[in-house]
Amino acid sequence: DALELYIYPLPVDGVINVKGIESLTDVKSITVISLTGKVLKDFDTNLGSFNISDINNGIYFLVIEHGQNQHESLKFTISK
């Protein structure tokens, strides 16, 4: 079964929502990373909704680590 994860709304304006995160088992970390690879924010929950209002406009990745060293990477744009 293919994972169906997606971010909404796009562009993001302060709170990022991840649809499908509840289907992942054993979520270890959720991280917002810049295009240069800098870690901007870490979350320790998989509730599916994350406040990123303190991050500037731009393009970023949301990286979800789960299971046995598996990673899902979702690209998104912040526009306020």
Short mmCIF file of C-alpha atoms in Angstrom, two decimals:
data_model
loop_
_atom_site.label_atom_id
_atom_site.label_comp_id
_atom_site.label_asym_id
_atom_site.label_seq_id
_atom_site.Cartn_x
_atom_site.Cartn_y
_atom_site.Cartn_z
CA ASP A 1 0.00 0.00 0.00
CA ALA A 2 1.34 3.40 -0.99
CA LEU A 3 1.33 6.09 1.66
CA GLU A 4 -0.93 9.00 0.90
CA LEU A 5 0.44 11.97 2.80
CA TYR A 6 -0.24 15.54 1.83
CA ILE A 7 -0.04 19.01 3.31
CA TYR A 8 -2.87 21.54 3.36
CA PRO A 9 -3.61 24.36 2.93
CA LEU A 10 -1.10 25.33 0.26
CA PRO A 11 0.49 27.75 0.51
CA VAL A 12 0.76 27.42 4.29
CA ASP A 13 0.07 30.59 6.26
CA GLY A 14 0.83 29.64 9.86
CA VAL A 15 -0.48 26.19 10.66
CA ILE A 16 0.49 23.18 8.59
CA ASN A 17 -1.84 20.19 8.44
CA VAL A 18 -0.72 16.74 7.30
CA LYS A 19 -3.42 14.43 5.98
CA GLY A 20 -2.61 10.74 6.33
CA ILE A 21 -0.09 11.01 9.16
CA GLU A 22 -2.35 8.87 11.35
CA SER A 23 -1.61 5.91 9.05
CA LEU A 24 2.11 5.98 9.95
CA THR A 25 3.28 3.68 12.72
CA ASP A 26 5.87 4.60 15.30
CA VAL A 27 6.45 8.26 14.32
CA LYS A 28 9.81 9.25 15.82
CA SER A 29 10.21 12.83 14.66
CA ILE A 30 8.67 15.53 12.51
CA THR A 31 11.05 18.24 11.33
CA VAL A 32 10.82 21.40 9.21
CA ILE A 33 13.97 21.83 7.11
CA SER A 34 15.01 24.72 4.85
CA LEU A 35 16.22 24.25 1.27
CA THR A 36 19.78 24.64 2.60
CA GLY A 37 19.27 21.73 5.01
CA LYS A 38 18.95 23.79 8.20
CA VAL A 39 16.58 22.32 10.81
CA LEU A 40 14.11 25.07 11.71
CA LYS A 41 11.63 23.26 13.91
CA ASP A 42 11.14 19.86 15.54
CA PHE A 43 7.84 18.37 16.65
CA ASP A 44 7.41 15.32 18.86
CA THR A 45 3.79 14.60 18.08
CA ASN A 46 1.93 13.10 15.16
CA LEU A 47 -1.39 14.88 15.70
CA GLY A 48 -1.28 16.15 12.13
CA SER A 49 -1.42 19.90 12.81
CA PHE A 50 1.69 22.01 13.50
CA ASN A 51 2.18 25.72 14.23
CA ILE A 52 4.91 27.17 12.01
CA SER A 53 3.84 30.82 12.20
CA ASP A 54 7.33 31.85 13.36
CA ILE A 55 8.99 30.68 10.12
CA ASN A 56 9.49 33.19 7.29
CA ASN A 57 7.97 32.95 3.82
CA GLY A 58 9.76 30.47 1.57
CA ILE A 59 9.99 26.86 0.43
CA TYR A 60 10.60 24.12 3.01
CA PHE A 61 10.42 20.38 3.61
CA LEU A 62 8.50 18.58 6.32
CA VAL A 63 10.39 15.37 7.09
CA ILE A 64 8.63 12.62 9.03
CA GLU A 65 10.77 9.81 10.47
CA HIS A 66 8.87 6.65 11.33
CA GLY A 67 9.09 2.88 11.59
CA GLN A 68 12.47 1.29 10.96
CA ASN A 69 14.48 4.31 9.75
CA GLN A 70 11.87 5.32 7.16
CA HIS A 71 11.47 8.94 6.09
CA GLU A 72 8.72 10.79 4.26
CA SER A 73 9.54 14.22 2.84
CA LEU A 74 6.84 16.73 1.88
CA LYS A 75 7.69 20.02 0.14
CA PHE A 76 5.62 23.10 0.97
CA THR A 77 5.57 26.88 0.62
CA ILE A 78 4.89 29.39 3.38
CA SER A 79 3.19 32.57 2.22
CA LYS A 80 1.74 34.99 4.78
#
